[in-house]
């Protein structure tokens, strides 16, 4: 199982990478906009902090443009950067061309199982179904993850990893892992929520106050 951070904030990557469990980072144009910083500079800094796959997204809509952007990003950014393309026919063609050259591709904006299958056929390293955005429409995002994993079970030679994206709360991640999704990408807030439990905090306080008494009694 892999945990990716979904952010373009370098300080957030530094924080979560320090936990020792960060496997990669996903960015997208909206996250770059939110950061207010230069795209390539941000991705380069992130790639220095985390040696797993760092997704950098292309913005062309035609195959040639996506391939050109992807090759340019691969040439100018650190080697752990992989290329994110949208799940369109043009994106599929770009995925095939880039992956045939050994370049990792994350196919994003996947909203049904057929899109996931097609992206896997094109050689994607990752397919990214968006759970939260499906939930937003009244559909069941988790059911899409379940459906994709059932299909993957039928074809054990598929190497494409299923990356659960648009995760909005801790249960999304837990359910995706129960279903066997290979990877979950989550905002920093969710990483923090996953590690927070009031009984852990109160337990630590109790242990520390008892230990202070042990020390005061000269028994430490
Ligand atoms: O990884 C995809 C993610 O950035 C989208 O999340 O919350 O904007 O749907 P959200």
XYZ file of N, CA and C and ligand atoms in Angstrom:
670
model
N 0.841 -1.195 0.000
C 0.000 0.000 0.000
C 0.875 1.244 0.000
N 0.418 2.241 -0.752
C 1.197 3.486 -0.858
C 0.346 4.665 -0.403
N 1.002 5.620 0.279
C 0.329 6.854 0.673
C 0.991 8.037 -0.018
N 0.208 8.757 -0.795
C 0.688 9.962 -1.466
C 0.039 11.175 -0.809
N 0.774 12.280 -0.847
C 0.220 13.552 -0.373
C -0.274 14.331 -1.583
N -1.486 14.871 -1.470
C -2.105 15.614 -2.567
C -1.959 17.103 -2.258
N -0.882 17.690 -2.728
C -0.609 19.096 -2.374
C 0.447 19.683 -3.289
N 0.493 21.020 -3.327
C 1.610 21.710 -3.980
C 2.283 22.629 -2.959
N 2.045 22.352 -1.675
C 2.671 23.147 -0.605
C 3.909 22.399 -0.108
N 5.063 22.996 -0.370
C 6.324 22.328 -0.035
C 6.438 22.048 1.459
N 5.979 22.999 2.288
C 6.102 22.795 3.738
C 5.246 21.619 4.220
N 4.124 21.397 3.553
C 3.286 20.240 3.916
C 4.011 18.937 3.556
N 4.692 18.941 2.418
C 5.453 17.738 2.040
C 6.563 17.494 3.058
N 7.222 18.586 3.466
C 8.289 18.440 4.472
C 7.726 17.823 5.753
N 6.564 18.312 6.181
C 5.954 17.826 7.431
C 5.635 16.328 7.342
N 4.956 15.928 6.289
C 4.508 14.529 6.225
C 5.667 13.598 5.861
N 6.596 14.080 5.032
C 7.764 13.247 4.693
C 8.543 12.906 5.962
N 8.540 13.829 6.923
C 9.277 13.601 8.181
C 8.672 12.445 8.979
N 7.432 12.067 8.693
C 6.816 10.937 9.403
C 7.404 9.593 8.947
N 8.059 9.605 7.784
C 8.697 8.382 7.300
C 7.795 7.439 6.541
N 6.582 7.889 6.217
C 5.649 6.967 5.556
C 5.129 7.518 4.217
N 5.796 8.544 3.709
C 5.279 9.173 2.490
C 5.901 8.521 1.252
N 5.030 8.033 0.361
C 5.503 7.302 -0.820
C 5.503 8.124 -2.101
N 4.854 9.282 -2.097
C 4.789 10.069 -3.331
C 3.906 11.281 -3.120
N 3.817 12.120 -4.147
C 3.017 13.350 -4.070
C 2.282 13.523 -5.394
N 1.035 13.993 -5.302
C 0.296 14.345 -6.516
C 0.034 15.845 -6.499
N 0.261 16.477 -7.662
C -0.110 17.885 -7.808
C -1.096 17.963 -8.965
N -1.756 19.089 -9.081
C -2.590 19.346 -10.254
C -2.618 20.861 -10.467
N -3.125 21.334 -11.600
C -3.079 22.777 -11.868
C -3.783 23.610 -10.795
N -4.856 23.098 -10.208
C -5.568 23.863 -9.175
C -4.705 23.989 -7.914
N -4.007 22.922 -7.566
C -3.143 22.977 -6.372
C -1.961 23.920 -6.610
N -1.429 23.915 -7.846
C -0.336 24.836 -8.174
C -0.840 26.271 -8.062
N -2.048 26.527 -8.587
C -2.625 27.877 -8.503
C -2.735 28.308 -7.042
N -3.247 27.379 -6.199
C -3.419 27.690 -4.779
C -2.084 28.031 -4.115
N -1.015 27.377 -4.553
C 0.298 27.631 -3.930
C 0.806 29.028 -4.284
N 0.364 29.570 -5.427
C 0.814 30.887 -5.863
C 2.260 30.901 -6.322
N 2.836 29.713 -6.555
C 4.263 29.637 -6.892
C 4.484 29.086 -8.290
N 5.743 29.141 -8.739
C 6.103 28.643 -10.063
C 6.005 27.112 -10.104
N 5.298 26.619 -11.100
C 5.011 25.185 -11.234
C 6.273 24.316 -11.115
N 7.236 24.585 -12.001
C 8.412 23.701 -12.031
C 9.253 23.828 -10.758
N 9.308 25.038 -10.226
C 10.075 25.235 -8.995
C 9.461 24.417 -7.858
N 8.124 24.489 -7.744
C 7.426 23.757 -6.676
C 7.638 22.247 -6.837
N 7.457 21.752 -8.049
C 7.591 20.299 -8.261
C 9.025 19.858 -7.976
N 10.003 20.673 -8.383
C 11.409 20.318 -8.114
C 11.682 20.243 -6.620
N 11.160 21.225 -5.887
C 11.395 21.228 -4.431
C 10.722 20.019 -3.781
N 9.516 19.701 -4.239
C 8.805 18.537 -3.683
C 9.592 17.256 -3.979
N 10.105 17.172 -5.212
C 10.836 15.960 -5.616
C 12.125 15.781 -4.827
N 12.647 16.878 -4.267
C 13.834 16.757 -3.415
C 13.471 16.177 -2.048
N 12.239 16.442 -1.607
C 11.828 16.035 -0.257
C 11.277 14.618 -0.204
N 10.790 14.133 -1.352
C 10.169 12.802 -1.385
C 10.684 12.087 -2.623
N 11.307 10.907 -2.424
C 11.911 10.270 -3.597
C 10.959 9.331 -4.340
N 9.691 9.282 -3.914
C 8.697 8.493 -4.651
C 8.179 9.263 -5.843
N 7.194 8.691 -6.565
C 6.662 9.372 -7.747
C 5.981 10.697 -7.396
N 6.328 11.751 -8.130
C 5.711 13.074 -7.957
C 4.966 13.376 -9.260
N 3.645 13.460 -9.190
C 2.862 13.691 -10.414
C 2.848 15.168 -10.788
N 3.223 15.449 -12.042
C 3.145 16.804 -12.605
C 2.209 16.716 -13.811
N 1.202 17.581 -13.816
C 0.132 17.431 -14.811
C 0.348 18.302 -16.048
N 0.073 17.726 -17.215
C 0.115 18.506 -18.456
C -1.214 19.247 -18.617
N -1.193 20.296 -19.450
C -2.428 21.062 -19.647
C -2.875 21.092 -21.109
N -2.065 20.530 -22.015
C -2.512 20.436 -23.406
C -3.679 19.474 -23.479
N -4.495 19.650 -24.505
C -5.614 18.727 -24.689
C -5.388 17.789 -25.871
N -4.428 18.114 -26.735
C -4.136 17.241 -27.882
C -2.957 16.326 -27.540
N -2.912 15.198 -28.236
C -1.894 14.187 -27.915
C -0.480 14.738 -28.085
N -0.236 15.410 -29.223
C 1.125 15.920 -29.462
C 1.550 16.886 -28.364
N 0.614 17.758 -27.981
C 0.926 18.727 -26.935
C 1.212 18.046 -25.611
N 0.408 17.040 -25.264
C 0.636 16.324 -23.995
C 1.987 15.629 -24.002
N 2.311 15.005 -25.137
C 3.594 14.290 -25.227
C 4.742 15.294 -25.137
N 4.596 16.402 -25.856
C 5.649 17.433 -25.838
C 5.851 17.948 -24.409
N 4.753 18.276 -23.741
C 4.858 18.774 -22.357
C 5.459 17.716 -21.434
N 4.992 16.478 -21.617
C 5.479 15.386 -20.755
C 6.972 15.181 -20.907
N 7.441 15.189 -22.171
C 8.876 14.988 -22.412
C 9.679 16.157 -21.845
N 9.110 17.357 -21.986
C 9.813 18.545 -21.492
C 9.905 18.517 -19.957
N 8.807 18.095 -19.316
C 8.830 17.994 -17.849
C 9.843 16.937 -17.414
N 9.876 15.817 -18.143
C 10.825 14.754 -17.776
C 12.267 15.223 -17.947
N 12.496 16.066 -18.967
C 13.864 16.542 -19.216
C 14.327 17.556 -18.184
N 13.378 18.367 -17.703
C 13.792 19.507 -16.866
C 13.568 19.281 -15.368
N 12.816 18.256 -15.010
C 12.514 18.042 -13.592
C 13.226 16.789 -13.088
N 13.313 16.602 -11.778
C 14.019 15.435 -11.234
C 13.423 14.106 -11.734
N 14.235 13.047 -11.726
C 13.828 11.775 -12.353
C 12.618 11.092 -11.716
N 12.299 11.435 -10.462
C 11.127 10.778 -9.843
C 9.799 11.432 -10.233
N 9.855 12.458 -11.090
C 8.606 13.078 -11.555
C 7.951 12.182 -12.603
N 6.639 11.962 -12.439
C 5.876 11.234 -13.449
C 4.836 12.193 -14.041
N 4.288 11.816 -15.170
C 3.444 12.747 -15.934
C 1.975 12.379 -15.754
N 1.201 13.415 -15.420
C -0.234 13.213 -15.199
C -0.980 13.710 -16.430
N -1.838 12.869 -16.987
C -2.616 13.274 -18.164
C -4.089 12.990 -17.900
N -4.979 13.765 -18.505
C -6.407 13.533 -18.296
C -6.895 12.315 -19.073
N -7.961 11.704 -18.562
C -8.481 10.481 -19.190
C -9.409 10.823 -20.358
N -8.773 11.142 -21.488
C -9.483 11.417 -22.745
C -8.856 10.520 -23.809
N -9.465 10.399 -24.981
C -8.823 9.625 -26.045
C -7.425 10.155 -26.358
N -7.277 11.477 -26.380
C -5.957 12.074 -26.649
C -4.988 11.742 -25.509
N -5.514 11.735 -24.278
C -4.692 11.387 -23.122
C -4.248 9.928 -23.165
N -5.145 9.060 -23.651
C -4.782 7.641 -23.791
C -3.621 7.497 -24.764
N -3.741 8.176 -25.912
C -2.682 8.094 -26.929
C -1.366 8.611 -26.368
N -1.434 9.701 -25.616
C -0.216 10.258 -25.012
C 0.352 9.283 -23.979
N -0.533 8.637 -23.231
C -0.098 7.655 -22.222
C 0.673 6.523 -22.892
N 0.134 6.047 -24.005
C 0.788 4.944 -24.738
C 2.178 5.381 -25.211
N 2.245 6.575 -25.810
C 3.533 7.056 -26.355
C 4.548 7.265 -25.230
N 4.121 7.905 -24.155
C 5.055 8.180 -23.055
C 5.451 6.896 -22.328
N 4.480 6.031 -22.069
C 4.814 4.809 -21.313
C 5.671 3.865 -22.155
N 5.503 3.877 -23.488
C 6.382 3.072 -24.354
C 7.834 3.537 -24.262
N 8.019 4.795 -23.851
C 9.389 5.318 -23.680
C 9.870 5.144 -22.239
N 9.106 4.397 -21.449
C 9.529 4.130 -20.076
C 9.190 5.244 -19.110
N 8.323 6.172 -19.531
C 7.955 7.293 -18.658
C 6.689 6.934 -17.882
N 6.722 7.121 -16.577
C 5.560 6.822 -15.742
C 4.441 7.819 -16.006
N 3.217 7.301 -16.175
C 2.067 8.173 -16.432
C 0.965 7.868 -15.419
N 0.416 8.945 -14.868
C -0.729 8.855 -13.965
C -1.934 9.402 -14.732
N -2.891 8.538 -15.042
C -4.069 9.003 -15.789
C -5.133 9.447 -14.786
N -5.496 10.724 -14.898
C -6.317 11.357 -13.871
C -7.723 11.662 -14.370
N -8.564 12.103 -13.424
C -9.967 12.446 -13.731
C -10.713 11.231 -14.272
N -10.574 10.109 -13.554
C -11.277 8.870 -13.927
C -12.552 8.762 -13.098
N -13.658 8.560 -13.792
C -14.961 8.534 -13.113
C -15.771 7.281 -13.406
N -15.221 6.360 -14.199
C -15.883 5.056 -14.330
C -14.846 3.977 -14.621
N -15.287 2.718 -14.480
C -14.339 1.605 -14.580
C -13.814 1.447 -16.006
N -14.641 1.781 -16.990
C -14.141 1.611 -18.361
C -12.980 2.561 -18.635
N -13.056 3.770 -18.107
C -11.924 4.690 -18.280
C -10.661 4.104 -17.631
N -10.833 3.478 -16.468
C -9.674 2.889 -15.773
C -9.073 1.756 -16.600
N -9.935 0.922 -17.176
C -9.442 -0.198 -17.989
C -8.676 0.323 -19.207
N -9.243 1.331 -19.867
C -8.605 1.864 -21.073
C -7.236 2.466 -20.732
N -7.170 3.176 -19.618
C -5.900 3.789 -19.224
C -4.861 2.716 -18.899
N -5.300 1.638 -18.262
C -4.379 0.536 -17.962
C -3.867 -0.088 -19.266
N -4.789 -0.268 -20.227
C -4.398 -0.825 -21.538
C -3.356 0.036 -22.215
N -3.449 1.351 -22.006
C -2.503 2.285 -22.643
C -1.152 2.289 -21.936
N -1.057 1.579 -20.815
C 0.243 1.456 -20.145
C 0.445 2.379 -18.964
N -0.664 2.953 -18.429
C -0.525 3.865 -17.291
C 0.162 3.183 -16.108
N 0.990 3.940 -15.418
C 1.574 3.443 -14.159
C 0.517 3.516 -13.054
N -0.298 4.586 -13.079
C -1.379 4.776 -12.110
C -2.654 5.182 -12.839
N -3.790 4.738 -12.322
C -5.084 5.306 -12.724
C -5.684 5.954 -11.478
N -6.239 7.158 -11.669
C -6.727 7.928 -10.519
C -8.237 8.153 -10.571
N -9.022 7.225 -9.975
C -10.454 7.491 -9.829
C -10.678 8.528 -8.726
N -11.568 9.491 -8.987
C -11.839 10.594 -8.054
C -13.071 10.268 -7.207
N -12.838 9.814 -5.995
C -13.935 9.360 -5.138
C -14.842 10.522 -4.710
N -14.237 11.555 -4.124
C -15.025 12.643 -3.542
C -15.883 13.359 -4.577
N -15.304 13.576 -5.759
C -16.076 14.303 -6.783
C -17.247 13.465 -7.281
N -17.107 12.122 -7.244
C -18.265 11.276 -7.585
C -19.315 11.387 -6.489
N -18.872 11.323 -5.235
C -19.815 11.491 -4.115
C -20.582 12.811 -4.253
N -19.860 13.850 -4.695
C -20.491 15.178 -4.849
C -21.685 15.145 -5.807
N -21.655 14.187 -6.758
C -22.744 14.141 -7.751
C -23.893 13.240 -7.292
N -23.750 12.660 -6.100
C -24.782 11.745 -5.612
C -24.477 10.293 -5.941
N -23.360 10.051 -6.648
C -22.932 8.668 -6.925
C -22.089 8.168 -5.743
N -21.703 6.889 -5.797
C -20.925 6.304 -4.704
C -19.484 6.099 -5.180
N -18.616 7.036 -4.802
C -17.222 6.961 -5.234
C -16.543 5.670 -4.801
N -16.850 5.209 -3.579
C -16.196 3.981 -3.096
C -16.575 2.789 -3.948
N -17.817 2.786 -4.451
C -18.250 1.657 -5.276
C -17.426 1.575 -6.561
N -16.982 2.748 -7.050
C -16.112 2.717 -8.242
C -14.784 2.031 -7.924
N -14.219 2.342 -6.759
C -12.957 1.674 -6.374
C -13.194 0.169 -6.288
N -14.316 -0.228 -5.663
C -14.614 -1.664 -5.516
C -14.728 -2.324 -6.893
N -15.411 -1.659 -7.804
C -15.619 -2.226 -9.143
C -14.284 -2.383 -9.881
N -13.442 -1.350 -9.794
C -12.140 -1.432 -10.479
C -11.308 -2.564 -9.874
N -11.321 -2.701 -8.543
C -10.506 -3.752 -7.919
C -11.030 -5.146 -8.292
N -12.364 -5.284 -8.438
C -12.904 -6.583 -8.876
C -12.400 -6.912 -10.280
N -12.371 -5.925 -11.144
C -11.880 -6.148 -12.519
C -10.393 -6.497 -12.479
N -9.624 -5.752 -11.690
C -8.168 -5.996 -11.591
C -7.911 -7.438 -11.111
N -8.779 -7.923 -10.202
C -8.615 -9.292 -9.682
C -8.700 -10.328 -10.798
N -9.443 -10.009 -11.857
C -9.584 -10.957 -12.972
C -8.348 -11.010 -13.857
N -7.501 -9.996 -13.740
C -6.344 -9.884 -14.639
C -5.084 -9.640 -13.814
N -4.566 -10.719 -13.202
C -3.447 -10.538 -12.267
C -2.194 -9.953 -12.908
N -2.130 -9.951 -14.246
C -0.901 -9.417 -14.862
C -0.949 -7.893 -15.050
N -2.104 -7.266 -14.766
C -2.160 -5.796 -14.867
C -1.166 -5.202 -13.879
N -0.276 -4.340 -14.388
C 0.707 -3.716 -13.485
C 0.273 -2.329 -13.037
N -0.732 -1.776 -13.700
C -1.213 -0.429 -13.363
C -1.757 -0.403 -11.933
N -1.317 0.578 -11.171
C -1.806 0.692 -9.794
C -3.047 1.579 -9.740
N -3.956 1.223 -8.854
C -5.182 2.001 -8.663
C -4.932 2.996 -7.531
N -5.019 4.274 -7.893
C -4.681 5.371 -6.975
C -5.990 6.078 -6.597
N -6.475 5.818 -5.427
C -7.720 6.461 -4.980
C -7.440 7.939 -4.725
N -8.153 8.814 -5.459
C -7.909 10.257 -5.371
C -9.198 10.980 -4.996
N -9.060 12.291 -4.769
C -10.197 13.094 -4.309
C -10.766 12.488 -3.024
N -9.847 12.169 -2.125
C -10.213 11.615 -0.816
C -10.539 12.785 0.106
N -11.684 12.713 0.762
C -12.158 13.863 1.540
C -12.184 13.619 3.047
N -12.110 12.337 3.459
C -12.136 12.056 4.896
C -11.444 10.711 5.157
N -11.063 10.449 6.409
C -10.296 9.226 6.711
C -10.973 7.927 6.265
N -12.318 7.868 6.338
C -12.994 6.619 5.954
C -12.793 6.290 4.477
N -12.673 7.335 3.646
C -12.390 7.081 2.228
C -11.105 6.263 2.090
N -10.057 6.676 2.809
C -8.784 5.962 2.711
C -8.913 4.539 3.263
N -9.548 4.413 4.434
C -9.659 3.085 5.048
C -10.442 2.135 4.150
N -11.537 2.628 3.582
C -12.333 1.766 2.712
C -11.567 1.419 1.436
N -10.840 2.381 0.883
C -10.055 2.106 -0.329
C -9.015 1.020 -0.043
N -8.403 1.071 1.141
C -7.403 0.056 1.495
C -8.074 -1.307 1.708
N -9.270 -1.296 2.324
C -9.994 -2.565 2.499
C -10.323 -3.202 1.157
N -10.554 -2.365 0.164
C -10.897 -2.868 -1.165
C -9.663 -3.263 -1.968
N -8.499 -2.949 -1.443
C -7.262 -3.364 -2.111
C -6.674 -2.329 -3.049
N -7.161 -1.084 -2.996
C -6.534 -0.040 -3.824
C -5.049 0.024 -3.469
N -4.207 0.184 -4.490
C -2.764 0.149 -4.241
C -2.271 1.405 -3.533
N -2.948 2.535 -3.838
C -2.424 3.837 -3.426
C -3.584 4.750 -3.050
N -3.342 5.609 -2.079
C -4.323 6.663 -1.774
C -3.565 7.976 -1.745
N -4.106 8.991 -2.430
C -3.514 10.322 -2.308
C -4.449 11.186 -1.491
N -3.879 11.864 -0.498
C -4.719 12.565 0.491
C -4.136 13.927 0.817
N -5.025 14.905 1.085
C -4.534 16.201 1.574
C -3.890 16.045 2.952
N -3.086 17.033 3.315
C -2.377 17.000 4.601
C -3.338 16.843 5.781
N -4.469 17.532 5.679
C -5.457 17.473 6.771
C -5.844 16.022 7.080
N -5.955 15.196 6.042
C -6.377 13.804 6.279
C -5.258 12.991 6.922
N -4.003 13.238 6.491
C -2.885 12.569 7.171
C -2.953 12.870 8.669
N -3.186 14.159 8.986
C -3.229 14.541 10.412
C -4.401 13.856 11.107
N -5.562 13.837 10.436
C -6.746 13.213 11.056
C -6.510 11.718 11.298
N -5.792 11.081 10.371
C -5.575 9.635 10.491
C -4.752 9.279 11.729
N -3.937 10.240 12.182
C -3.064 9.961 13.323
C -3.589 10.515 14.637
N -4.789 11.119 14.587
C -5.274 11.799 15.779
C -6.276 10.911 16.518
N -6.023 10.689 17.813
C -7.047 10.046 18.642
C -6.971 10.642 20.046
N -8.096 11.104 20.590
C -8.052 11.743 21.923
C -7.536 10.804 22.997
N -7.766 9.505 22.857
C -7.285 8.573 23.879
C -5.765 8.428 23.829
N -5.176 8.616 22.650
C -3.708 8.626 22.567
C -3.185 9.834 23.329
N -3.799 11.009 23.083
C -3.345 12.242 23.747
C -3.521 12.160 25.272
N -4.706 11.706 25.713
C -4.927 11.654 27.165
C -4.065 10.561 27.799
N -3.823 9.489 27.038
C -2.953 8.413 27.562
C -1.540 8.918 27.779
N -1.027 9.706 26.835
C 0.327 10.260 26.979
C 0.385 11.184 28.204
N -0.650 12.041 28.347
C -0.655 12.963 29.492
C -0.615 12.189 30.805
N -1.430 11.138 30.863
C -1.477 10.336 32.095
C -0.118 9.677 32.373
N 0.479 9.069 31.343
C 1.784 8.416 31.532
C 2.822 9.427 32.013
N 2.804 10.629 31.400
C 3.817 11.624 31.770
C 3.621 12.120 33.191
N 2.347 12.320 33.602
C 2.162 12.820 34.965
C 2.502 11.721 35.979
N 2.192 10.465 35.661
C 2.573 9.372 36.577
C 4.096 9.240 36.656
N 4.743 9.423 35.480
C 6.210 9.282 35.471
C 6.875 10.393 36.283
N 6.260 11.595 36.265
C 6.804 12.694 37.063
C 6.786 12.298 38.535
N 5.742 11.591 38.945
C 5.654 11.164 40.348
C 6.688 10.086 40.658
N 6.912 9.200 39.662
C 7.966 8.170 39.846
C 9.313 8.848 40.056
N 9.581 9.893 39.250
C 10.866 10.610 39.364
C 10.954 11.328 40.710
N 9.813 11.975 41.078
C 9.823 12.720 42.353
C 10.094 11.794 43.519
N 9.649 10.529 43.379
C 9.871 9.562 44.468
C 11.286 8.962 44.406
N 12.044 9.414 43.394
C 13.418 8.903 43.245
C 13.475 7.488 42.704
N 12.416 7.060 42.016
C 12.382 5.679 41.508
C 12.614 5.557 40.006
N 13.068 6.647 39.373
C 13.255 6.575 37.916
C 14.610 5.988 37.581
O -6.015 14.058 -6.338
C -7.112 14.708 -6.866
C -7.544 15.793 -5.968
O -6.634 16.851 -5.951
C -8.907 16.266 -6.212
O -9.452 16.442 -4.989
O -11.008 17.357 -3.345
O -10.469 18.644 -5.443
O -11.870 16.610 -5.556
P -10.785 17.316 -4.826
